CSV table of C-alpha atoms in Angstrom, one decimal:
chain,number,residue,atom,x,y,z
A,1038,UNK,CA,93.0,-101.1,39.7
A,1039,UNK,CA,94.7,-101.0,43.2
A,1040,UNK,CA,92.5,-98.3,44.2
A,1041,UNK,CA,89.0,-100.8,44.6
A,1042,UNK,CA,91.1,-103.0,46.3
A,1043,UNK,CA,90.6,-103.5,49.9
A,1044,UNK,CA,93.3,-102.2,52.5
A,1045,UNK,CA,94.5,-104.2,55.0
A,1046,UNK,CA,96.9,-102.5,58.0
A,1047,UNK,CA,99.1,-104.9,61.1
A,1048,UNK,CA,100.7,-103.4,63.9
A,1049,UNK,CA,102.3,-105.3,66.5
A,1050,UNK,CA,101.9,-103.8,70.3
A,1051,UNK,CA,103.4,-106.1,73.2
A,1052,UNK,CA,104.0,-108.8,70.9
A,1053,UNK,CA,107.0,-110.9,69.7
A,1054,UNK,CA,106.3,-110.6,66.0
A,1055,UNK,CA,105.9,-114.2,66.2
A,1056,UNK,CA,102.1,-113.4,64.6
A,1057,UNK,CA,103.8,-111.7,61.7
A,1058,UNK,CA,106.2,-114.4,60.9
A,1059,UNK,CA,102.8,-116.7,61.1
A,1060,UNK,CA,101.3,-114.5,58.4
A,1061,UNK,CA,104.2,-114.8,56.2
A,1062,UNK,CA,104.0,-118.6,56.9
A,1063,UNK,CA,100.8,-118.9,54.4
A,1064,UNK,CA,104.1,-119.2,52.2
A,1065,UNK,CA,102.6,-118.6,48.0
A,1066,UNK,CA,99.1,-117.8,49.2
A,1067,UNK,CA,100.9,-114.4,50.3
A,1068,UNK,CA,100.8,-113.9,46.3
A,1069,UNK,CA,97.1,-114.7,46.1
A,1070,UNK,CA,96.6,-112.1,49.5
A,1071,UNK,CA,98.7,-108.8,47.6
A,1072,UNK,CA,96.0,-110.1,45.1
A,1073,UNK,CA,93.0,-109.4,47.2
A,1074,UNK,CA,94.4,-107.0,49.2
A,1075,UNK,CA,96.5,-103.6,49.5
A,1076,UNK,CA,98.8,-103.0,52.4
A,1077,UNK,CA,98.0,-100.1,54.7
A,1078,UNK,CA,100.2,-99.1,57.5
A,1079,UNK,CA,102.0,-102.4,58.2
A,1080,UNK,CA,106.3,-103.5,59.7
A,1081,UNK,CA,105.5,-105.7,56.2
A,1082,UNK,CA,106.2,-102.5,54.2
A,1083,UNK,CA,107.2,-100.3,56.8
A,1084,UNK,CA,104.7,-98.3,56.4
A,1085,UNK,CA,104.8,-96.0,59.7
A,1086,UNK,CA,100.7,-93.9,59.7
A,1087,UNK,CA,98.2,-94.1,57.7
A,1088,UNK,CA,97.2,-93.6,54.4
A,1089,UNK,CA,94.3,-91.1,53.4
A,1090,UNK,CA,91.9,-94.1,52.7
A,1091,UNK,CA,90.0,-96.5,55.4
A,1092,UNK,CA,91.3,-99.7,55.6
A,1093,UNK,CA,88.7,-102.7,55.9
A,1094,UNK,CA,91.2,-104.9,58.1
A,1095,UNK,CA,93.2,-104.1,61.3
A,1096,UNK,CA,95.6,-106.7,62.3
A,1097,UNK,CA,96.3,-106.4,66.0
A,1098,UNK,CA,99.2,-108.9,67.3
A,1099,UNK,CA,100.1,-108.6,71.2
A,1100,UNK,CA,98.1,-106.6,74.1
A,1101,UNK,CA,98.4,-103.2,75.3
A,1102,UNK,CA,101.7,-102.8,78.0
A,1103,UNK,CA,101.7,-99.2,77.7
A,1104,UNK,CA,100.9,-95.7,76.3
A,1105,UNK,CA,102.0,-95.7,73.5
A,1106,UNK,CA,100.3,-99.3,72.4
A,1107,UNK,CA,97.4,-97.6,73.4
A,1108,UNK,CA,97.3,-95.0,71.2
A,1109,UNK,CA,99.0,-97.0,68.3
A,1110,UNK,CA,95.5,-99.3,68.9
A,1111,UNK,CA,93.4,-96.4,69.0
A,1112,UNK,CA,94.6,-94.9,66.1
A,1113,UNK,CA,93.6,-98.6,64.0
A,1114,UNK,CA,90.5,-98.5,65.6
A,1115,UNK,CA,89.8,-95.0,63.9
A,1116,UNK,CA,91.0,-95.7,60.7
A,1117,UNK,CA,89.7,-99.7,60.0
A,1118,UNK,CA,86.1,-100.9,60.1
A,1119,UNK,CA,87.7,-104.5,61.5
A,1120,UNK,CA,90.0,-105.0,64.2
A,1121,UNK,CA,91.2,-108.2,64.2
A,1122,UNK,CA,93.0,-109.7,67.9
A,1123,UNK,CA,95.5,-111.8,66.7
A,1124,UNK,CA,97.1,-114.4,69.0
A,1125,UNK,CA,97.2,-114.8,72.5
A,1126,UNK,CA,98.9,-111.6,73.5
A,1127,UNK,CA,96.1,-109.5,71.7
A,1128,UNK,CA,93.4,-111.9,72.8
A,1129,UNK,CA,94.4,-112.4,76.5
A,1130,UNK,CA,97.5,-110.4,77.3
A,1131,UNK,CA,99.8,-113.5,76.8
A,1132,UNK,CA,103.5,-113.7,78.6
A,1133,UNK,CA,103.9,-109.9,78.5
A,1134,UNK,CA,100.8,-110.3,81.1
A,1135,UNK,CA,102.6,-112.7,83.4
A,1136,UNK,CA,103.9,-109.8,85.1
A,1137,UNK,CA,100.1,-108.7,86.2
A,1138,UNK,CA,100.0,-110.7,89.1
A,1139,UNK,CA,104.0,-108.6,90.3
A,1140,UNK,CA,103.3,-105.2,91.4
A,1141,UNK,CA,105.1,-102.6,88.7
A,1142,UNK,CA,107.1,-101.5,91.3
A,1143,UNK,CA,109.2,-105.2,91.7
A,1144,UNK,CA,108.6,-105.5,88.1
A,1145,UNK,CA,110.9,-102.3,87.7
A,1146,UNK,CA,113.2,-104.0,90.2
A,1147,UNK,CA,113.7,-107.0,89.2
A,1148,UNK,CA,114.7,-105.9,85.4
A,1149,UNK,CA,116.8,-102.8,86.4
A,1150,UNK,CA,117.8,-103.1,90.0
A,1151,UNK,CA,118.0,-106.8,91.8
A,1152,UNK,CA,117.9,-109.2,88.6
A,1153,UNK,CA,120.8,-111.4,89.0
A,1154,UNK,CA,122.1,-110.2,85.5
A,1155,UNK,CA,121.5,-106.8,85.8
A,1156,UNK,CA,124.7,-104.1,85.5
A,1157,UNK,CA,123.4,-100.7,86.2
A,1158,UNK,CA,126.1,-98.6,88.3
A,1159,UNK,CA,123.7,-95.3,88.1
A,1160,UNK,CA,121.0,-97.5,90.0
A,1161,UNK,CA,118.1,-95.5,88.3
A,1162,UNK,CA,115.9,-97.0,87.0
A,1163,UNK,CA,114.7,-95.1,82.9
A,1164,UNK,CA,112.2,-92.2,83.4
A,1165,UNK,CA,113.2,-90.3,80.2
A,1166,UNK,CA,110.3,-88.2,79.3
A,1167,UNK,CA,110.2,-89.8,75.5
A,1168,UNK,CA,109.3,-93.4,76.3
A,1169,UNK,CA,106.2,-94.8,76.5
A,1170,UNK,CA,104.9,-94.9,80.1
A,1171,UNK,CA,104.1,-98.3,81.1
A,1172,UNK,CA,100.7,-99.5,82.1
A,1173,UNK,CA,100.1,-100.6,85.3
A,1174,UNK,CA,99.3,-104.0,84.0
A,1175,UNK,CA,99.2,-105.2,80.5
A,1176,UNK,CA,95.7,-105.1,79.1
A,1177,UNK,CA,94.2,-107.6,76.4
A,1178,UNK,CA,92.9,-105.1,73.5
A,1179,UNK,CA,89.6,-106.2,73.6
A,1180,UNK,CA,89.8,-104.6,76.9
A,1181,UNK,CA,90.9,-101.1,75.6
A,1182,UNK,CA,89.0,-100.7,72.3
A,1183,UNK,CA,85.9,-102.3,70.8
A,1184,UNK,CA,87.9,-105.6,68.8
A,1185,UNK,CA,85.7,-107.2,66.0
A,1186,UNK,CA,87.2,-111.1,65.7
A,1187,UNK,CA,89.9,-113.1,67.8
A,1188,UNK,CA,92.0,-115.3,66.6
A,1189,UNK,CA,93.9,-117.0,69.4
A,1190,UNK,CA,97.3,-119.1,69.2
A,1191,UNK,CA,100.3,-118.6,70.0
A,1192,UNK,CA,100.9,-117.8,66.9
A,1193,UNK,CA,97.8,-118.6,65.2
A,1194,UNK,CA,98.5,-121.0,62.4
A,1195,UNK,CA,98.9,-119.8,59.0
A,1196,UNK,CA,96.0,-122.0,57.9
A,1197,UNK,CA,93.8,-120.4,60.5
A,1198,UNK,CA,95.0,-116.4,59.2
A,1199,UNK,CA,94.4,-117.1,55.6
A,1200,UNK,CA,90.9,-119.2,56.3
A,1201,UNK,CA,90.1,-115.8,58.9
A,1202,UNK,CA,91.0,-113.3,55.9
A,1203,UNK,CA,89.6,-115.1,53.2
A,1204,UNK,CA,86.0,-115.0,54.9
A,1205,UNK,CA,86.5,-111.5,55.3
A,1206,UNK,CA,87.6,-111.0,52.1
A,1207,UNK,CA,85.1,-112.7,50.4
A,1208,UNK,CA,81.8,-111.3,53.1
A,1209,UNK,CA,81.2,-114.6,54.4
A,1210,UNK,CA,81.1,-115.5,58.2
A,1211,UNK,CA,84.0,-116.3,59.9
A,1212,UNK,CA,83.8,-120.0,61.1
A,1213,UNK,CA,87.2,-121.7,61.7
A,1214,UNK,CA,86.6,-125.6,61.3
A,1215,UNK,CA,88.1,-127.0,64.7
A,1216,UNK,CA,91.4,-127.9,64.5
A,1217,UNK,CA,91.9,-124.1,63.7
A,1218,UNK,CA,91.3,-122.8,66.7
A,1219,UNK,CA,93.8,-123.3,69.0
A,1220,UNK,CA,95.1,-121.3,72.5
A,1221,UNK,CA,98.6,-122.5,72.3
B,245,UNK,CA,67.0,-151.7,95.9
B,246,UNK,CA,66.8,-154.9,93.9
B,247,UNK,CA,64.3,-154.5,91.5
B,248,UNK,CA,65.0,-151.1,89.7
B,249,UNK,CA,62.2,-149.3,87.4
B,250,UNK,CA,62.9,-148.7,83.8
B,251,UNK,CA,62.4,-144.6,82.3
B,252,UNK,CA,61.9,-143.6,79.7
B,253,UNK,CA,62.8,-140.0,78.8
B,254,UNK,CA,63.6,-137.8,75.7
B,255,UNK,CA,67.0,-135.4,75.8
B,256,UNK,CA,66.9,-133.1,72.6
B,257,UNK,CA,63.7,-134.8,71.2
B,258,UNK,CA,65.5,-138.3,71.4
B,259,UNK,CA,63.7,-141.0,73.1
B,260,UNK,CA,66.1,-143.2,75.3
B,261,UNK,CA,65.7,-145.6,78.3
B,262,UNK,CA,66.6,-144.5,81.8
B,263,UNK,CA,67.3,-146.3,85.1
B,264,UNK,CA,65.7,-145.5,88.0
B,265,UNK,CA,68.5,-143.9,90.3
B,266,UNK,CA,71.1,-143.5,87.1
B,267,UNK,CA,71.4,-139.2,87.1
B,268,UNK,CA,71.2,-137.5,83.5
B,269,UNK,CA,74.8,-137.5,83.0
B,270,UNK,CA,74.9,-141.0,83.6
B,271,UNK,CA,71.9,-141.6,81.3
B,272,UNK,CA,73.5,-139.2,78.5
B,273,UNK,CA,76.5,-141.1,78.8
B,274,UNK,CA,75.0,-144.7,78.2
B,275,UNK,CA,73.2,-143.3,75.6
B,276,UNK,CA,76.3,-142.1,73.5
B,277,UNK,CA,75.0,-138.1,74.4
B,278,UNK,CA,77.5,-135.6,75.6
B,279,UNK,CA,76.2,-133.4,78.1
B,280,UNK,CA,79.9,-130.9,78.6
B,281,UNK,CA,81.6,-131.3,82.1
B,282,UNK,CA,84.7,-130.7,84.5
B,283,UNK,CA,83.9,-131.5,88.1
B,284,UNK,CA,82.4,-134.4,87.1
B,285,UNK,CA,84.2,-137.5,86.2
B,286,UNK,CA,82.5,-141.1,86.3
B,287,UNK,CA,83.8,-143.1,89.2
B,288,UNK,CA,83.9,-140.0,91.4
B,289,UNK,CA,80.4,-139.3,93.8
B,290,UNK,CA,79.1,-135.9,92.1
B,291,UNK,CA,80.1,-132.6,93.1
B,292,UNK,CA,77.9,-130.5,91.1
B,293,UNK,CA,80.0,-127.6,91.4
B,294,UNK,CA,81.4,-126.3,87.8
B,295,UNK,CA,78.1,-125.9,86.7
B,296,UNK,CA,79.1,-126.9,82.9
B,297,UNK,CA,76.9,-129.9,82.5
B,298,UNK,CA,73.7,-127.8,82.9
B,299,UNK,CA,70.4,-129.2,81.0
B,300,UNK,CA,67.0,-127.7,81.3
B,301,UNK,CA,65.0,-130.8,82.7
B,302,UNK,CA,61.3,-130.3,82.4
B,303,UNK,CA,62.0,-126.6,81.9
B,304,UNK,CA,64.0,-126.1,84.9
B,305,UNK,CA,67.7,-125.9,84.9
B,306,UNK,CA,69.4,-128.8,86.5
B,307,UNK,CA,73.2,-129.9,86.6
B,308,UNK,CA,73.1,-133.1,85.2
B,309,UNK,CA,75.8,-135.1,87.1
B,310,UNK,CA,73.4,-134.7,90.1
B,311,UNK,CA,69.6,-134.3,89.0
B,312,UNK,CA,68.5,-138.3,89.2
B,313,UNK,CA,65.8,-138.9,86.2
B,314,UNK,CA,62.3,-139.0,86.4
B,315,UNK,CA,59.7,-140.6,84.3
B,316,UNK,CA,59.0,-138.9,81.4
B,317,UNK,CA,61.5,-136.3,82.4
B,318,UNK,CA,61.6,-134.3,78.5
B,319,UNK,CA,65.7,-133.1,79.1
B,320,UNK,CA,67.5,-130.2,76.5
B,321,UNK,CA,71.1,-130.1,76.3
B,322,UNK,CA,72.0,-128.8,72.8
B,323,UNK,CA,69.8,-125.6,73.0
B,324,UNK,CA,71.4,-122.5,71.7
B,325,UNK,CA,70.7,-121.3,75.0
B,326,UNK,CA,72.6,-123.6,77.2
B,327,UNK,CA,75.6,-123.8,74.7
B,328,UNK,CA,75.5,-119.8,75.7
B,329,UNK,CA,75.6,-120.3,79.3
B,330,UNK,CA,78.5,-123.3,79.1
B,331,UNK,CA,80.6,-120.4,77.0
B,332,UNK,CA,79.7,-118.0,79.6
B,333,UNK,CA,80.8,-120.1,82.7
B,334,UNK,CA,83.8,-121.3,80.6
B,335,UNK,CA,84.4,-118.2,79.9
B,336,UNK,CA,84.6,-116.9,83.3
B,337,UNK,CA,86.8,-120.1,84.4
B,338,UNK,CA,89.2,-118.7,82.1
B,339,UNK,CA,89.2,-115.0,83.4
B,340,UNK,CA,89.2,-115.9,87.1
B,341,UNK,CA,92.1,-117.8,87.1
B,342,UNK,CA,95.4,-117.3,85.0
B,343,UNK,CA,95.2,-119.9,82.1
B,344,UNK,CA,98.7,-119.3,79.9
B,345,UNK,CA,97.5,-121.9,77.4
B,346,UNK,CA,100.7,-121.1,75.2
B,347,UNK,CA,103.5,-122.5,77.4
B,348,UNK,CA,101.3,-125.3,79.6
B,349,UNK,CA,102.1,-128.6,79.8
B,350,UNK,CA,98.3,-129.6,79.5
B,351,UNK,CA,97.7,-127.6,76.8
B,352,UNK,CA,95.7,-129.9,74.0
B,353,UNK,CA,95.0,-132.7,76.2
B,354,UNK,CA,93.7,-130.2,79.0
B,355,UNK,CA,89.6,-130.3,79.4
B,356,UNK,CA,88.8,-126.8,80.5
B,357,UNK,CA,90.4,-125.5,76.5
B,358,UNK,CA,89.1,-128.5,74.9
B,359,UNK,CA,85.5,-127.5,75.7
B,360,UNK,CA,86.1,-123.7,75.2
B,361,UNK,CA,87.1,-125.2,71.6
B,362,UNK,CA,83.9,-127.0,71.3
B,363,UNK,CA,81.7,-124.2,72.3
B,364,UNK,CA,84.0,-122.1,70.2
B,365,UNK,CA,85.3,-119.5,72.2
B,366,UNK,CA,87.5,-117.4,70.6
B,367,UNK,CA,88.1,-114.3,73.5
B,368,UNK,CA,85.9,-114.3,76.5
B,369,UNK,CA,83.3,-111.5,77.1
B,370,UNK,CA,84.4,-110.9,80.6
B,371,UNK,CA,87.3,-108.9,81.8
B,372,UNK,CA,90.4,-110.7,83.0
B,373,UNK,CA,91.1,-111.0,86.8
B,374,UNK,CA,95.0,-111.9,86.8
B,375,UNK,CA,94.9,-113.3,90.3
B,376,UNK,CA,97.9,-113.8,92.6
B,377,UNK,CA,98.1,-117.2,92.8
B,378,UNK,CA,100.8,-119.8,94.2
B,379,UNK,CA,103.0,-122.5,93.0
B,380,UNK,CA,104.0,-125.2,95.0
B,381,UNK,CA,106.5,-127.3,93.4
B,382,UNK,CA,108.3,-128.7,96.7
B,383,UNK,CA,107.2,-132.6,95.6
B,384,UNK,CA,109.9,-134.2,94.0
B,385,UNK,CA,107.5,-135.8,91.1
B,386,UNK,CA,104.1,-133.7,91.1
B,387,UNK,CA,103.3,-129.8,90.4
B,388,UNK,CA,100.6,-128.2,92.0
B,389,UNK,CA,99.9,-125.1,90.1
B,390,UNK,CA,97.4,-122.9,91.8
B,391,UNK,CA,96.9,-120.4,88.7
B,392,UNK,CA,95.2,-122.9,86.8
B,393,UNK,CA,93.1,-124.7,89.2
B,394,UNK,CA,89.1,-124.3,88.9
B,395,UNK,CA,88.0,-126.0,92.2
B,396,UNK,CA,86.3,-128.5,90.5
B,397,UNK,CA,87.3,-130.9,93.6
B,398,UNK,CA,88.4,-133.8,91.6
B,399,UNK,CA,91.6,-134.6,93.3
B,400,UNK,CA,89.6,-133.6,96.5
B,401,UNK,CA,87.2,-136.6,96.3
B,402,UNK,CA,90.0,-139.0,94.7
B,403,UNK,CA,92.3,-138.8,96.8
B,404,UNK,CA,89.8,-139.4,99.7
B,405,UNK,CA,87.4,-141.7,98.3
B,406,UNK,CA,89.9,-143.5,95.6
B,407,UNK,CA,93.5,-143.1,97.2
B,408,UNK,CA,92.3,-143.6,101.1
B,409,UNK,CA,94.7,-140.4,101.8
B,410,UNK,CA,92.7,-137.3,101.8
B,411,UNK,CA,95.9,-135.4,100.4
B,412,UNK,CA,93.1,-132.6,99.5
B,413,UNK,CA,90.8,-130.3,100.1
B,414,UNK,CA,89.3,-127.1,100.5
B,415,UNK,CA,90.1,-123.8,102.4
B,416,UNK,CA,88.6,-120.5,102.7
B,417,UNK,CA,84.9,-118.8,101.2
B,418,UNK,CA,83.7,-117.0,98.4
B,419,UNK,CA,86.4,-116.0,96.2
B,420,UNK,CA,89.3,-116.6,98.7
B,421,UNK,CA,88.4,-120.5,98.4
B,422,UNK,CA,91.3,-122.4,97.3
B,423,UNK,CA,92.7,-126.4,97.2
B,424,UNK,CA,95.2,-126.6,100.3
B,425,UNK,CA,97.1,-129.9,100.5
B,426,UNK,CA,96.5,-131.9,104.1
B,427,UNK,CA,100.2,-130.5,105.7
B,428,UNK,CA,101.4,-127.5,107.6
B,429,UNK,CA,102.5,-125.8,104.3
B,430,UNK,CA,103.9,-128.2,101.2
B,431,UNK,CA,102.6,-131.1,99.3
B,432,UNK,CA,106.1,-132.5,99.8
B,433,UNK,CA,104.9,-132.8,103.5
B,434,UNK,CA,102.0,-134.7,102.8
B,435,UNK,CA,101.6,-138.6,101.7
B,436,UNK,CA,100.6,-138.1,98.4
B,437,UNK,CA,102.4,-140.5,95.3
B,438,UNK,CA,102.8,-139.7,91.2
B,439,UNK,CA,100.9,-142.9,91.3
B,440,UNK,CA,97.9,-141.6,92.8
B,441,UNK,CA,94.2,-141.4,91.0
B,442,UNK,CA,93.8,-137.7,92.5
B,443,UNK,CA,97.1,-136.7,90.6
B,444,UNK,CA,95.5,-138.3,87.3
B,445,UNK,CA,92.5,-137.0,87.5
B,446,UNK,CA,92.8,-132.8,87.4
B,447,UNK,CA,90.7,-131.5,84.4
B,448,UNK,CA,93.0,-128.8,83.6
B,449,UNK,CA,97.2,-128.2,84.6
B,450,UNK,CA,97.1,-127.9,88.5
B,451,UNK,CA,98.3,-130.6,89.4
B,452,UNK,CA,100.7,-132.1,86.7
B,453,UNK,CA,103.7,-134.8,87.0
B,454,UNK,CA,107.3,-133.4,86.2
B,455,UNK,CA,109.4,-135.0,83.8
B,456,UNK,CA,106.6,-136.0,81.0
B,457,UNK,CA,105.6,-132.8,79.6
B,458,UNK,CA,105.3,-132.0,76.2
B,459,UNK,CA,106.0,-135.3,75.6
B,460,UNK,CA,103.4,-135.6,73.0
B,461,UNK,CA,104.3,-133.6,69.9
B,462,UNK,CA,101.6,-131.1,68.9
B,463,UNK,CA,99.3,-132.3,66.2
B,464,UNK,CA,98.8,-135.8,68.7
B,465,UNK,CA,97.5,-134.5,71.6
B,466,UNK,CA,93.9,-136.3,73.1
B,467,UNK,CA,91.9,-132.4,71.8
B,468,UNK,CA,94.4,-131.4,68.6
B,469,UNK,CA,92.3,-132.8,65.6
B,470,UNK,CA,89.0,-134.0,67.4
B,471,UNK,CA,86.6,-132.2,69.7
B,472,UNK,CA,86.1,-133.5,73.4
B,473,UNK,CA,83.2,-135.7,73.6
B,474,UNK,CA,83.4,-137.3,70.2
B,475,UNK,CA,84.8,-140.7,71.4
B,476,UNK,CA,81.6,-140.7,73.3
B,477,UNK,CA,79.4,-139.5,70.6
B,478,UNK,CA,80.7,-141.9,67.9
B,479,UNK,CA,79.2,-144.8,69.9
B,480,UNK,CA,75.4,-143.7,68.5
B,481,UNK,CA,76.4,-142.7,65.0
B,482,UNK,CA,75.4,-145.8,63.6
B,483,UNK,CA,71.6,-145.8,65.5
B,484,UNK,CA,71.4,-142.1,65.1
B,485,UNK,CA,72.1,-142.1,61.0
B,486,UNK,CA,69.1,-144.6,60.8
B,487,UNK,CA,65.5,-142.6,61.3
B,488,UNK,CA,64.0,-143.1,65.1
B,489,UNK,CA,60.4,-143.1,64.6
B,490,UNK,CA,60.3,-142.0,68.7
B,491,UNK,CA,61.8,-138.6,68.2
B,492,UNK,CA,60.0,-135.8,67.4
């Protein structure tokens, strides 16, 4: 039976989570959704790859802020046929992006160097080779890979998620009645 | 000037009388239509600069807060093809400038997002610029917040033509243009008041007051539950739910 069901995967990149929390806000509809749907690679079941079958939904919360979001986004574009953006950070960068307009270099600074509540007596600043290298500025999705739907908000409500993922669900256009869509 | 001719023209196949001298936008407006807008605000002389209250007039593309009516003149605002180009110059508003909806003060009762939500943007289709961009928060009651400004020269014109002060205007070309306040570097310097028309004015969160943000809980804000321009367009429900024999 669970095998004709849709797959859905999530992954959050330079996000807060807050996205997630906002999915689990649909509160009992989350019954009607593990209804409708099977969870793919997801933080909701821990899930850490892929499974061996395609997954009809991605759900992308925050933007790119380095490598490693990169190919963590790459890797859902190849394995769903729908990337979703969702919320602000996906859709525009959000905070993580206030620090586009700093070059990296005072970013660096500032957070291991000169911030006034820094404590760092080796005065390096981390350059292990297993993390992530940063991106020189942090980069919306849409901007890295080909992204299907946005659904902005910071989070998006829960109302607007389950109205987005019902259309999808059920093949019909998504069209979010207005006080859905929201940038904040 | 004292005997003024009657128009009559048609906007979206709807017959409705014009003045002679009245602009489109003005027209629209009497005639409960709303033609989108951000450098225009009534009471202000027309700028003509955002570019968001284009019609095609007679087939030719016009902003409507400064093309004056003509006889006959057959106007389309509600085209598929103009609601494309007012995402698309939206949309670019939002790119070239750094508009953090998430944590600003105007957010919900701010114009520029309230007419994204009408057209329905969701992302833009144009790359974001993340410009360097100052903040100048040296007046003890008012914010001016360069990252969000759009030039649409509001404050510009009320603070000259409304206030008598001239607190505003423009500097520089091209992409480098910016608003620069009339004082060697601060608007603290400068004789500008919280009580000023030019402060109330700003389409979007340039220039904002301290002390009274987020002061309306989400879910009340002017944009939460209705779109902008429905106040306007509830004043012709009543004529346009009863059939007008003109349009066609």
């Amino acid at each position: 039976m669970s095998a004709s069901k849709p797959r859905i995967a999530t992954t959050s990149l330079a996000g807060c989570f807050g996205c997630h929390m906002s999915l689990l806000d649909i509160d009992r509809r989350i019954l009607q959704l593990a209804e409708l749907v099977e969870f793919d690679r997801s933080p909701i079941n821990d899930f850490k790859t892929f499974g061996d079958r395609r997954c009809a939904i991605g759900l992308i919360e925050g933007g790119c802020c380095n490598e490693e979001n990169v190919e963590t986004l790459r890797d859902f574009r190849k394995h769903c046929d729908l990337l979703i953006s969702v919320g602000d950070c996906a859709t525009m960068g959000g905070i993580p992006a206030m620090r586009n307009t700093v070059p990296l270099e005072a970013c660096f600074a500032e957070a291991y160097l000169d911030g006034p509540t820094v404590y760092n007596p080796s005065g390096k600043i981390p350059g292990d080779a297993e993390l992530p290298l940063i991106l020189d500025r942090v980069y919306p999705c849409h901007e890295v890979v080909k992204m299907d739907y946005h659904l902005p908000g910071c989070p998006p409500s829960a109302d607007t998620l389950w109205a987005a993922l019902v259309a999808l669900l059920t093949d019909k256009p998504v069209e979010l009645p207005y006080p859905l869509l929201k940038y904040d | 000037m004292e005997h003024m001719e009657q128009y009559s023209i048609t906007i979206d196949g709807r017959t409705l009388t014009a003045w002679e001298g009245q602009t489109i936008m003005e027209a629209a407006h009497d005639a409960g239509i709303y033609v989108p807008h951000l450098c225009y605000l009534r009471g202000l002389v027309p700028f003509g600069s955002c570019r968001v209250c284009t019609v095609k007039a007679d087939g030719r593309f016009v902003s409507a807060c400064t093309q004056p009516v003509t006889p006959k003149m057959t106007i389309e605002n509600d085209s598929e093809e103009l609601l494309d180009l007012r995402r698309s110059l939206i949309e670019m508003l939002f790119v070239e400038g750094n508009h953090f909806c998430m944590f600003c003060e105007k957010s919900g009762n701010c114009e520029l997002q309230a007419i994204a939500y009408r057209l329905g943007i969701s992302a833009p289709r144009h790359d974001y610029q993340f410009p360097e961009r100052r903040l100048d928060a040296s007046h003890p009651d008012i914010f001016l917040d360069m990252n969000r400004c759009i030039l649409c020269a509001r404050c510009v014109r009320a603070s000259r033509d409304l206030d008598g002060k001239g607190c505003f205007d423009f500097v520089g070309r091209g992409r480098g243009r910016r608003i620069a306040v009339n004082a060697e570097a601060r608007l603290s310097d400068t004789v500008v008041d919280v009580t000023d028309e030019a402060i109330d004015v700003c389409p979007v969160g340039a220039i904002l007051k301290k002390r009274v943000g987020f002061k309306v809980p989400i879910g009340r804000r002017t944009y939460d539950l209705e779109p902008i321009g429905s106040d306007l367009e509830a004043r012709r429900r009543p004529r346009a739910a009863a059939p007008t024999g003109g349009a066609s």
